[in-house]
PDB file of C-alpha atoms and ligand atoms in Angstrom:
ATOM      1  CA  UNK A   1       0.031  -0.076  -0.031  1.00  0.00           C
ATOM      2  CA  UNK A   2       1.619   3.474  -1.063  1.00  0.00           C
ATOM      3  CA  UNK A   3       1.125   6.387   1.505  1.00  0.00           C
ATOM      4  CA  UNK A   4       0.474   9.725  -0.185  1.00  0.00           C
ATOM      5  CA  UNK A   5       2.627  12.615   0.930  1.00  0.00           C
ATOM      6  CA  UNK A   6       0.363  15.458  -0.167  1.00  0.00           C
ATOM      7  CA  UNK A   7      -2.235  15.287   2.532  1.00  0.00           C
ATOM      8  CA  UNK A   8       0.105  17.057   4.891  1.00  0.00           C
ATOM      9  CA  UNK A   9       0.189  20.223   2.857  1.00  0.00           C
ATOM     10  CA  UNK A  10      -2.658  22.034   4.734  1.00  0.00           C
ATOM     11  CA  UNK A  11      -1.565  22.981   8.324  1.00  0.00           C
ATOM     12  CA  UNK A  12      -5.512  23.069   9.050  1.00  0.00           C
ATOM     13  CA  UNK A  13      -8.049  21.484   7.163  1.00  0.00           C
ATOM     14  CA  UNK A  14     -11.055  24.032   6.313  1.00  0.00           C
ATOM     15  CA  UNK A  15     -13.889  23.966   4.128  1.00  0.00           C
ATOM     16  CA  UNK A  16     -11.864  26.121   1.873  1.00  0.00           C
ATOM     17  CA  UNK A  17      -9.119  23.700   1.826  1.00  0.00           C
ATOM     18  CA  UNK A  18     -11.571  20.856   0.835  1.00  0.00           C
ATOM     19  CA  UNK A  19     -12.621  22.876  -2.070  1.00  0.00           C
ATOM     20  CA  UNK A  20      -9.104  23.612  -3.112  1.00  0.00           C
ATOM     21  CA  UNK A  21      -8.640  19.538  -3.075  1.00  0.00           C
ATOM     22  CA  UNK A  22     -11.474  19.191  -5.369  1.00  0.00           C
ATOM     23  CA  UNK A  23     -10.204  21.852  -7.759  1.00  0.00           C
ATOM     24  CA  UNK A  24      -6.877  20.326  -8.122  1.00  0.00           C
ATOM     25  CA  UNK A  25      -8.166  16.743  -8.278  1.00  0.00           C
ATOM     26  CA  UNK A  26      -6.864  15.583  -4.859  1.00  0.00           C
ATOM     27  CA  UNK A  27      -8.981  13.158  -3.209  1.00  0.00           C
ATOM     28  CA  UNK A  28     -10.412  13.730   0.343  1.00  0.00           C
ATOM     29  CA  UNK A  29      -9.965  11.221   3.077  1.00  0.00           C
ATOM     30  CA  UNK A  30     -12.693  11.175   5.729  1.00  0.00           C
ATOM     31  CA  UNK A  31     -13.353   8.686   8.769  1.00  0.00           C
ATOM     32  CA  UNK A  32     -15.616   8.608  11.723  1.00  0.00           C
ATOM     33  CA  UNK A  33     -14.416   9.202  15.215  1.00  0.00           C
ATOM     34  CA  UNK A  34     -16.136   9.317  18.460  1.00  0.00           C
ATOM     35  CA  UNK A  35     -13.414   9.467  21.121  1.00  0.00           C
ATOM     36  CA  UNK A  36     -10.232  11.530  22.072  1.00  0.00           C
ATOM     37  CA  UNK A  37      -7.840   8.465  21.849  1.00  0.00           C
ATOM     38  CA  UNK A  38      -8.690   7.146  18.409  1.00  0.00           C
ATOM     39  CA  UNK A  39      -9.302  10.820  17.081  1.00  0.00           C
ATOM     40  CA  UNK A  40      -5.508  11.502  18.150  1.00  0.00           C
ATOM     41  CA  UNK A  41      -4.362   8.555  16.106  1.00  0.00           C
ATOM     42  CA  UNK A  42      -6.424   9.473  12.865  1.00  0.00           C
ATOM     43  CA  UNK A  43      -5.553  13.180  13.144  1.00  0.00           C
ATOM     44  CA  UNK A  44      -1.869  12.183  13.489  1.00  0.00           C
ATOM     45  CA  UNK A  45      -2.077   9.988  10.584  1.00  0.00           C
ATOM     46  CA  UNK A  46      -3.290  12.955   8.538  1.00  0.00           C
ATOM     47  CA  UNK A  47      -6.775  12.336   7.744  1.00  0.00           C
ATOM     48  CA  UNK A  48      -8.613  15.357   6.212  1.00  0.00           C
ATOM     49  CA  UNK A  49     -12.096  15.234   7.701  1.00  0.00           C
ATOM     50  CA  UNK A  50     -13.128  13.594  10.916  1.00  0.00           C
ATOM     51  CA  UNK A  51     -17.093  12.802  11.072  1.00  0.00           C
ATOM     52  CA  UNK A  52     -18.531  12.422  14.367  1.00  0.00           C
ATOM     53  CA  UNK A  53     -21.237  10.313  13.180  1.00  0.00           C
ATOM     54  CA  UNK A  54     -24.481   9.481  14.332  1.00  0.00           C
ATOM     55  CA  UNK A  55     -23.119   5.898  13.578  1.00  0.00           C
ATOM     56  CA  UNK A  56     -22.002   6.309  17.042  1.00  0.00           C
ATOM     57  CA  UNK A  57     -25.472   5.017  18.090  1.00  0.00           C
ATOM     58  CA  UNK A  58     -24.569   1.563  16.456  1.00  0.00           C
ATOM     59  CA  UNK A  59     -20.823   1.337  17.168  1.00  0.00           C
ATOM     60  CA  UNK A  60     -20.324   3.013  20.591  1.00  0.00           C
ATOM     61  CA  UNK A  61     -23.814   2.471  22.000  1.00  0.00           C
ATOM     62  CA  UNK A  62     -24.976  -0.602  20.428  1.00  0.00           C
ATOM     63  CA  UNK A  63     -28.348   0.365  19.162  1.00  0.00           C
ATOM     64  CA  UNK A  64     -29.694  -1.092  15.938  1.00  0.00           C
ATOM     65  CA  UNK A  65     -30.317   2.062  14.242  1.00  0.00           C
ATOM     66  CA  UNK A  66     -28.969   5.547  14.385  1.00  0.00           C
ATOM     67  CA  UNK A  67     -32.171   6.991  15.543  1.00  0.00           C
ATOM     68  CA  UNK A  68     -31.858   6.558  19.442  1.00  0.00           C
ATOM     69  CA  UNK A  69     -28.784   8.865  19.870  1.00  0.00           C
ATOM     70  CA  UNK A  70     -29.306  12.207  21.399  1.00  0.00           C
ATOM     71  CA  UNK A  71     -28.143  15.720  20.784  1.00  0.00           C
ATOM     72  CA  UNK A  72     -26.490  15.592  24.379  1.00  0.00           C
ATOM     73  CA  UNK A  73     -24.680  12.383  23.438  1.00  0.00           C
ATOM     74  CA  UNK A  74     -23.570  13.793  20.070  1.00  0.00           C
ATOM     75  CA  UNK A  75     -22.185  16.712  21.834  1.00  0.00           C
ATOM     76  CA  UNK A  76     -20.296  14.428  24.408  1.00  0.00           C
ATOM     77  CA  UNK A  77     -18.715  12.436  21.477  1.00  0.00           C
ATOM     78  CA  UNK A  78     -17.875  15.645  19.562  1.00  0.00           C
ATOM     79  CA  UNK A  79     -16.406  17.276  22.457  1.00  0.00           C
ATOM     80  CA  UNK A  80     -13.914  14.377  22.997  1.00  0.00           C
ATOM     81  CA  UNK A  81     -13.050  14.496  19.285  1.00  0.00           C
ATOM     82  CA  UNK A  82     -12.432  18.197  19.173  1.00  0.00           C
ATOM     83  CA  UNK A  83      -9.994  18.024  22.282  1.00  0.00           C
ATOM     84  CA  UNK A  84      -7.864  15.386  20.235  1.00  0.00           C
ATOM     85  CA  UNK A  85      -7.777  17.188  16.836  1.00  0.00           C
ATOM     86  CA  UNK A  86      -4.930  19.550  15.717  1.00  0.00           C
ATOM     87  CA  UNK A  87      -5.452  19.497  11.823  1.00  0.00           C
ATOM     88  CA  UNK A  88      -8.557  17.717  10.606  1.00  0.00           C
ATOM     89  CA  UNK A  89     -11.874  19.428   9.837  1.00  0.00           C
ATOM     90  CA  UNK A  90     -14.414  18.083  12.317  1.00  0.00           C
ATOM     91  CA  UNK A  91     -17.968  17.586  11.121  1.00  0.00           C
ATOM     92  CA  UNK A  92     -20.718  16.515  13.719  1.00  0.00           C
ATOM     93  CA  UNK A  93     -23.852  14.813  12.763  1.00  0.00           C
ATOM     94  CA  UNK A  94     -27.329  16.540  13.711  1.00  0.00           C
ATOM     95  CA  UNK A  95     -28.991  13.310  15.257  1.00  0.00           C
ATOM     96  CA  UNK A  96     -32.521  12.280  14.252  1.00  0.00           C
ATOM     97  CA  UNK A  97     -35.195  14.350  16.055  1.00  0.00           C
ATOM     98  CA  UNK A  98     -32.839  17.442  16.569  1.00  0.00           C
ATOM     99  CA  UNK A  99     -33.604  19.273  13.185  1.00  0.00           C
ATOM    100  CA  UNK A 100     -36.639  17.724  11.286  1.00  0.00           C
ATOM    101  CA  UNK A 101     -39.163  19.899  13.268  1.00  0.00           C
ATOM    102  CA  UNK A 102     -38.250  23.291  11.697  1.00  0.00           C
ATOM    103  CA  UNK A 103     -35.588  25.615  10.708  1.00  0.00           C
ATOM    104  CA  UNK A 104     -35.174  27.101  14.173  1.00  0.00           C
ATOM    105  CA  UNK A 105     -34.947  23.737  15.842  1.00  0.00           C
ATOM    106  CA  UNK A 106     -32.422  22.885  13.306  1.00  0.00           C
ATOM    107  CA  UNK A 107     -30.490  26.290  13.957  1.00  0.00           C
ATOM    108  CA  UNK A 108     -30.593  25.775  17.792  1.00  0.00           C
ATOM    109  CA  UNK A 109     -29.365  22.225  17.474  1.00  0.00           C
ATOM    110  CA  UNK A 110     -26.396  23.253  15.265  1.00  0.00           C
ATOM    111  CA  UNK A 111     -25.374  26.174  17.691  1.00  0.00           C
ATOM    112  CA  UNK A 112     -25.347  23.622  20.681  1.00  0.00           C
ATOM    113  CA  UNK A 113     -22.984  21.610  18.754  1.00  0.00           C
ATOM    114  CA  UNK A 114     -20.828  24.417  18.102  1.00  0.00           C
ATOM    115  CA  UNK A 115     -20.861  26.182  21.084  1.00  0.00           C
ATOM    116  CA  UNK A 116     -20.738  23.126  23.542  1.00  0.00           C
ATOM    117  CA  UNK A 117     -18.534  20.765  21.550  1.00  0.00           C
ATOM    118  CA  UNK A 118     -16.359  23.399  19.734  1.00  0.00           C
ATOM    119  CA  UNK A 119     -17.227  21.616  16.341  1.00  0.00           C
ATOM    120  CA  UNK A 120     -16.210  23.023  13.056  1.00  0.00           C
ATOM    121  CA  UNK A 121     -19.165  22.168  11.121  1.00  0.00           C
ATOM    122  CA  UNK A 122     -22.227  20.087  11.067  1.00  0.00           C
ATOM    123  CA  UNK A 123     -23.996  17.199   8.712  1.00  0.00           C
ATOM    124  CA  UNK A 124     -27.606  16.583   8.385  1.00  0.00           C
ATOM    125  CA  UNK A 125     -29.404  14.218   6.188  1.00  0.00           C
ATOM    126  CA  UNK A 126     -31.967  14.902   3.305  1.00  0.00           C
ATOM    127  CA  UNK A 127     -32.607  16.967   0.284  1.00  0.00           C
ATOM    128  CA  UNK A 128     -35.236  19.597  -0.541  1.00  0.00           C
ATOM    129  CA  UNK A 129     -37.075  19.022   2.724  1.00  0.00           C
ATOM    130  CA  UNK A 130     -34.002  20.497   4.849  1.00  0.00           C
ATOM    131  CA  UNK A 131     -33.066  23.326   2.537  1.00  0.00           C
ATOM    132  CA  UNK A 132     -34.733  26.007   4.741  1.00  0.00           C
ATOM    133  CA  UNK A 133     -32.946  24.593   7.719  1.00  0.00           C
ATOM    134  CA  UNK A 134     -29.409  24.528   5.694  1.00  0.00           C
ATOM    135  CA  UNK A 135     -29.906  28.077   4.784  1.00  0.00           C
ATOM    136  CA  UNK A 136     -30.629  29.333   8.191  1.00  0.00           C
ATOM    137  CA  UNK A 137     -27.871  27.266   9.921  1.00  0.00           C
ATOM    138  CA  UNK A 138     -25.473  28.647   7.097  1.00  0.00           C
ATOM    139  CA  UNK A 139     -26.701  32.294   7.671  1.00  0.00           C
ATOM    140  CA  UNK A 140     -25.670  32.099  11.141  1.00  0.00           C
ATOM    141  CA  UNK A 141     -22.025  31.272  10.173  1.00  0.00           C
ATOM    142  CA  UNK A 142     -22.192  27.208  10.691  1.00  0.00           C
ATOM    143  CA  UNK A 143     -20.682  25.207   7.706  1.00  0.00           C
ATOM    144  CA  UNK A 144     -23.043  22.624   6.442  1.00  0.00           C
ATOM    145  CA  UNK A 145     -22.408  19.140   5.056  1.00  0.00           C
ATOM    146  CA  UNK A 146     -25.395  17.413   3.211  1.00  0.00           C
ATOM    147  CA  UNK A 147     -25.977  13.779   3.177  1.00  0.00           C
ATOM    148  CA  UNK A 148     -28.129  12.176   0.384  1.00  0.00           C
ATOM    149  CA  UNK A 149     -28.530   8.475  -0.943  1.00  0.00           C
ATOM    150  CA  UNK A 150     -29.130   6.006   1.724  1.00  0.00           C
ATOM    151  CA  UNK A 151     -29.975   8.383   4.735  1.00  0.00           C
ATOM    152  CA  UNK A 152     -29.864   5.951   7.735  1.00  0.00           C
ATOM    153  CA  UNK A 153     -32.191   8.266   9.918  1.00  0.00           C
ATOM    154  CA  UNK A 154     -35.016   7.436   7.503  1.00  0.00           C
ATOM    155  CA  UNK A 155     -34.252   3.674   7.524  1.00  0.00           C
ATOM    156  CA  UNK A 156     -37.977   2.790   8.561  1.00  0.00           C
ATOM    157  CA  UNK A 157     -39.242   4.720   5.259  1.00  0.00           C
ATOM    158  CA  UNK A 158     -36.781   2.816   3.239  1.00  0.00           C
ATOM    159  CA  UNK A 159     -37.404  -0.417   4.933  1.00  0.00           C
ATOM    160  CA  UNK A 160     -33.903  -1.907   4.261  1.00  0.00           C
ATOM    161  CA  UNK A 161     -30.327  -0.762   3.791  1.00  0.00           C
ATOM    162  CA  UNK A 162     -29.839  -1.669   0.169  1.00  0.00           C
ATOM    163  CA  UNK A 163     -28.333   0.486  -2.623  1.00  0.00           C
ATOM    164  CA  UNK A 164     -30.393   3.682  -3.349  1.00  0.00           C
ATOM    165  CA  UNK A 165     -31.059   5.425  -6.574  1.00  0.00           C
ATOM    166  CA  UNK A 166     -30.882   2.459  -8.958  1.00  0.00           C
ATOM    167  CA  UNK A 167     -34.111   3.519 -10.612  1.00  0.00           C
ATOM    168  CA  UNK A 168     -34.088   6.598 -12.931  1.00  0.00           C
ATOM    169  CA  UNK A 169     -36.573   8.436 -11.083  1.00  0.00           C
ATOM    170  CA  UNK A 170     -34.971   8.265  -7.682  1.00  0.00           C
ATOM    171  CA  UNK A 171     -31.544   8.945  -9.313  1.00  0.00           C
ATOM    172  CA  UNK A 172     -33.064  12.229 -10.987  1.00  0.00           C
ATOM    173  CA  UNK A 173     -34.265  13.460  -7.614  1.00  0.00           C
ATOM    174  CA  UNK A 174     -31.017  12.765  -5.886  1.00  0.00           C
ATOM    175  CA  UNK A 175     -29.168  14.993  -8.666  1.00  0.00           C
ATOM    176  CA  UNK A 176     -31.772  17.596  -8.154  1.00  0.00           C
ATOM    177  CA  UNK A 177     -31.430  17.458  -4.237  1.00  0.00           C
ATOM    178  CA  UNK A 178     -27.685  17.530  -4.749  1.00  0.00           C
ATOM    179  CA  UNK A 179     -28.007  20.983  -6.730  1.00  0.00           C
ATOM    180  CA  UNK A 180     -30.443  22.245  -4.112  1.00  0.00           C
ATOM    181  CA  UNK A 181     -27.959  21.744  -1.328  1.00  0.00           C
ATOM    182  CA  UNK A 182     -25.057  23.306  -3.206  1.00  0.00           C
ATOM    183  CA  UNK A 183     -27.367  26.278  -3.891  1.00  0.00           C
ATOM    184  CA  UNK A 184     -28.206  26.494  -0.306  1.00  0.00           C
ATOM    185  CA  UNK A 185     -24.747  26.934   0.501  1.00  0.00           C
ATOM    186  CA  UNK A 186     -23.631  23.309   1.709  1.00  0.00           C
ATOM    187  CA  UNK A 187     -19.784  22.929   1.476  1.00  0.00           C
ATOM    188  CA  UNK A 188     -19.716  19.344   0.662  1.00  0.00           C
ATOM    189  CA  UNK A 189     -22.201  16.332   0.258  1.00  0.00           C
ATOM    190  CA  UNK A 190     -22.057  12.859   1.604  1.00  0.00           C
ATOM    191  CA  UNK A 191     -23.373  10.348  -0.913  1.00  0.00           C
ATOM    192  CA  UNK A 192     -24.252   6.851   0.785  1.00  0.00           C
ATOM    193  CA  UNK A 193     -24.782   3.447  -1.213  1.00  0.00           C
ATOM    194  CA  UNK A 194     -25.734   4.664  -4.735  1.00  0.00           C
ATOM    195  CA  UNK A 195     -24.485   3.346  -7.999  1.00  0.00           C
ATOM    196  CA  UNK A 196     -20.897   4.460  -8.996  1.00  0.00           C
ATOM    197  CA  UNK A 197     -21.969   6.154 -12.271  1.00  0.00           C
ATOM    198  CA  UNK A 198     -24.348   8.203 -10.362  1.00  0.00           C
ATOM    199  CA  UNK A 199     -21.861   9.173  -7.758  1.00  0.00           C
ATOM    200  CA  UNK A 200     -19.487  10.232 -10.582  1.00  0.00           C
ATOM    201  CA  UNK A 201     -22.158  12.210 -12.223  1.00  0.00           C
ATOM    202  CA  UNK A 202     -23.160  14.163  -8.982  1.00  0.00           C
ATOM    203  CA  UNK A 203     -19.268  14.915  -8.323  1.00  0.00           C
ATOM    204  CA  UNK A 204     -18.896  16.191 -11.988  1.00  0.00           C
ATOM    205  CA  UNK A 205     -21.940  18.362 -11.876  1.00  0.00           C
ATOM    206  CA  UNK A 206     -21.103  20.038  -8.543  1.00  0.00           C
ATOM    207  CA  UNK A 207     -18.446  22.548  -7.757  1.00  0.00           C
ATOM    208  CA  UNK A 208     -18.442  21.493  -4.015  1.00  0.00           C
ATOM    209  CA  UNK A 209     -16.711  18.291  -2.897  1.00  0.00           C
ATOM    210  CA  UNK A 210     -18.691  15.197  -3.063  1.00  0.00           C
ATOM    211  CA  UNK A 211     -17.547  12.425  -0.423  1.00  0.00           C
ATOM    212  CA  UNK A 212     -18.703   8.727  -1.031  1.00  0.00           C
ATOM    213  CA  UNK A 213     -19.437   5.786   1.078  1.00  0.00           C
ATOM    214  CA  UNK A 214     -20.312   3.001  -1.318  1.00  0.00           C
ATOM    215  CA  UNK A 215     -20.701   5.626  -4.106  1.00  0.00           C
ATOM    216  CA  UNK A 216     -17.764   4.331  -6.177  1.00  0.00           C
ATOM    217  CA  UNK A 217     -14.312   6.015  -7.088  1.00  0.00           C
ATOM    218  CA  UNK A 218     -15.632   8.851  -9.383  1.00  0.00           C
ATOM    219  CA  UNK A 219     -16.485  11.253  -6.344  1.00  0.00           C
ATOM    220  CA  UNK A 220     -14.166  13.628  -4.801  1.00  0.00           C
ATOM    221  CA  UNK A 221     -13.476  11.588  -1.587  1.00  0.00           C
ATOM    222  CA  UNK A 222     -14.179   8.571   0.563  1.00  0.00           C
ATOM    223  CA  UNK A 223     -15.485   8.190   4.045  1.00  0.00           C
ATOM    224  CA  UNK A 224     -15.748   5.065   6.019  1.00  0.00           C
ATOM    225  CA  UNK A 225     -16.784   4.256   9.582  1.00  0.00           C
ATOM    226  CA  UNK A 226     -13.677   3.659  11.540  1.00  0.00           C
ATOM    227  CA  UNK A 227     -14.992   0.511  13.384  1.00  0.00           C
ATOM    228  CA  UNK A 228     -15.607  -1.149   9.980  1.00  0.00           C
ATOM    229  CA  UNK A 229     -12.312  -0.095   8.230  1.00  0.00           C
ATOM    230  CA  UNK A 230     -10.333  -1.186  11.251  1.00  0.00           C
ATOM    231  CA  UNK A 231     -12.137  -4.436  11.702  1.00  0.00           C
ATOM    232  CA  UNK A 232     -13.506  -3.924  15.116  1.00  0.00           C
ATOM    233  CA  UNK A 233     -16.775  -5.242  13.677  1.00  0.00           C
ATOM    234  CA  UNK A 234     -16.958  -8.477  12.207  1.00  0.00           C
ATOM    235  CA  UNK A 235     -20.714  -8.926  11.024  1.00  0.00           C
ATOM    236  CA  UNK A 236     -20.835  -6.064   8.865  1.00  0.00           C
ATOM    237  CA  UNK A 237     -19.568  -6.806   5.418  1.00  0.00           C
ATOM    238  CA  UNK A 238     -20.876  -4.515   2.680  1.00  0.00           C
ATOM    239  CA  UNK A 239     -19.194  -4.667  -0.777  1.00  0.00           C
ATOM    240  CA  UNK A 240     -17.913  -1.172  -0.506  1.00  0.00           C
ATOM    241  CA  UNK A 241     -15.977  -1.722   2.766  1.00  0.00           C
ATOM    242  CA  UNK A 242     -12.205  -2.405   2.696  1.00  0.00           C
ATOM    243  CA  UNK A 243     -10.741  -3.559   6.046  1.00  0.00           C
ATOM    244  CA  UNK A 244      -7.347  -2.372   6.905  1.00  0.00           C
ATOM    245  CA  UNK A 245      -7.205  -4.316  10.278  1.00  0.00           C
ATOM    246  CA  UNK A 246      -8.758  -7.130  11.700  1.00  0.00           C
ATOM    247  CA  UNK A 247      -8.857  -5.582  15.314  1.00  0.00           C
ATOM    248  CA  UNK A 248     -11.569  -8.038  16.445  1.00  0.00           C
ATOM    249  CA  UNK A 249      -9.302 -10.844  16.122  1.00  0.00           C
ATOM    250  CA  UNK A 250      -6.362  -9.065  17.514  1.00  0.00           C
ATOM    251  CA  UNK A 251      -8.175  -7.417  20.668  1.00  0.00           C
ATOM    252  CA  UNK A 252     -10.005 -11.006  21.222  1.00  0.00           C
ATOM    253  CA  UNK A 253      -6.522 -12.742  21.287  1.00  0.00           C
ATOM    254  CA  UNK A 254      -4.843 -10.092  23.380  1.00  0.00           C
ATOM    255  CA  UNK A 255      -7.556 -10.147  26.050  1.00  0.00           C
ATOM    256  CA  UNK A 256      -7.343 -14.295  25.981  1.00  0.00           C
ATOM    257  CA  UNK A 257      -3.628 -13.817  26.590  1.00  0.00           C
ATOM    258  CA  UNK A 258      -4.151 -11.357  29.457  1.00  0.00           C
ATOM    259  CA  UNK A 259      -6.640 -13.557  31.210  1.00  0.00           C
ATOM    260  CA  UNK A 260      -4.475 -16.465  30.868  1.00  0.00           C
ATOM    261  CA  UNK A 261      -1.482 -14.606  32.286  1.00  0.00           C
ATOM    262  CA  UNK A 262      -3.485 -13.380  35.170  1.00  0.00           C
ATOM    263  CA  UNK A 263      -4.829 -16.837  36.050  1.00  0.00           C
ATOM    264  CA  UNK A 264      -1.401 -18.513  35.766  1.00  0.00           C
ATOM    265  CA  UNK A 265       0.111 -15.591  37.926  1.00  0.00           C
ATOM    266  CA  UNK A 266       2.640 -14.736  35.171  1.00  0.00           C
ATOM    267  CA  UNK A 267       1.192 -11.118  35.323  1.00  0.00           C
ATOM    268  CA  UNK A 268       2.535  -9.164  37.124  1.00  0.00           C
ATOM    269  CA  UNK A 269       6.153 -10.350  37.264  1.00  0.00           C
ATOM    270  CA  UNK A 270       9.011  -8.850  39.201  1.00  0.00           C
ATOM    271  CA  UNK A 271       9.684  -5.950  37.039  1.00  0.00           C
ATOM    272  CA  UNK A 272       5.904  -5.028  36.935  1.00  0.00           C
ATOM    273  CA  UNK A 273       5.491  -4.435  40.479  1.00  0.00           C
ATOM    274  CA  UNK A 274       6.541  -1.733  43.223  1.00  0.00           C
TER     275      UNK A 274
HETATM  276  O1  KIV B 301     -22.950   8.432  10.884  1.00  0.00           O
HETATM  277  C1  KIV B 301     -22.165   8.175  10.023  1.00  0.00           C
HETATM  278  O2  KIV B 301     -21.054   7.476  10.343  1.00  0.00           O
HETATM  279  C2  KIV B 301     -22.325   8.743   8.779  1.00  0.00           C
HETATM  280  C3  KIV B 301     -21.322   8.014   7.595  1.00  0.00           C
HETATM  281  C4  KIV B 301     -21.894   6.903   7.258  1.00  0.00           C
HETATM  282  C5  KIV B 301     -21.259   8.912   6.375  1.00  0.00           C
HETATM  283  O3  KIV B 301     -23.150   9.404   8.406  1.00  0.00           O
END
């Protein structure tokens, strides 16, 4: 695996830096993070964007969907990540129920995330139905990232986690929504689990960066859930996922060894005590 050097060029990643990367054809790297220790490592590695995703509801809290996580819980995770970060741009998801009511509610939730966690920007799911909220949040000075395609907060409407926008009608609606979000002022858009050709079309048509998860290689950047990419989860195996470690097995084996060392009185040895 070759490691790119160019991703250290910016001292601090801003929304403008992401736009510059798109303009010069440099792909944007993005991963999720939810806690101080992991965010420290990912930031030190040179990741461009850290997303405090509401996927925390799955991987940190063990819920089946992203719906139960609360604004207070997202703020707790975001503040932990922010304390770790020196370079990456931190984007924080507005959780389900914190913005769908109206644009004032959306603005208040975004402000809480910025004020209480010290976040750099927020992300929310949806197209034309959230455009008023996007505009109102941006007019207060908060950068907004959009999210189209598979939007997990609407899982009970979709019914399944399968690929979205395979049919023309849904694909055209997605393209229209992507343009609306760009016009509303979003600095970037995430596209989740859609055909690669559609991902490329949206990235080609939009001026702002388009970051994909399961949206193919034609978009401007890639995002993965950190637990999936590091192999901390073993049950989740979608086609788009590349695992870079098998941490489930490594942690399992290390823990078994520790248990065995404690039981056998091997740990602690003479040099491990006072
Ligand atoms: O919450 C999350 O992790 C996300 C990514 C899947 C993009 O929104």
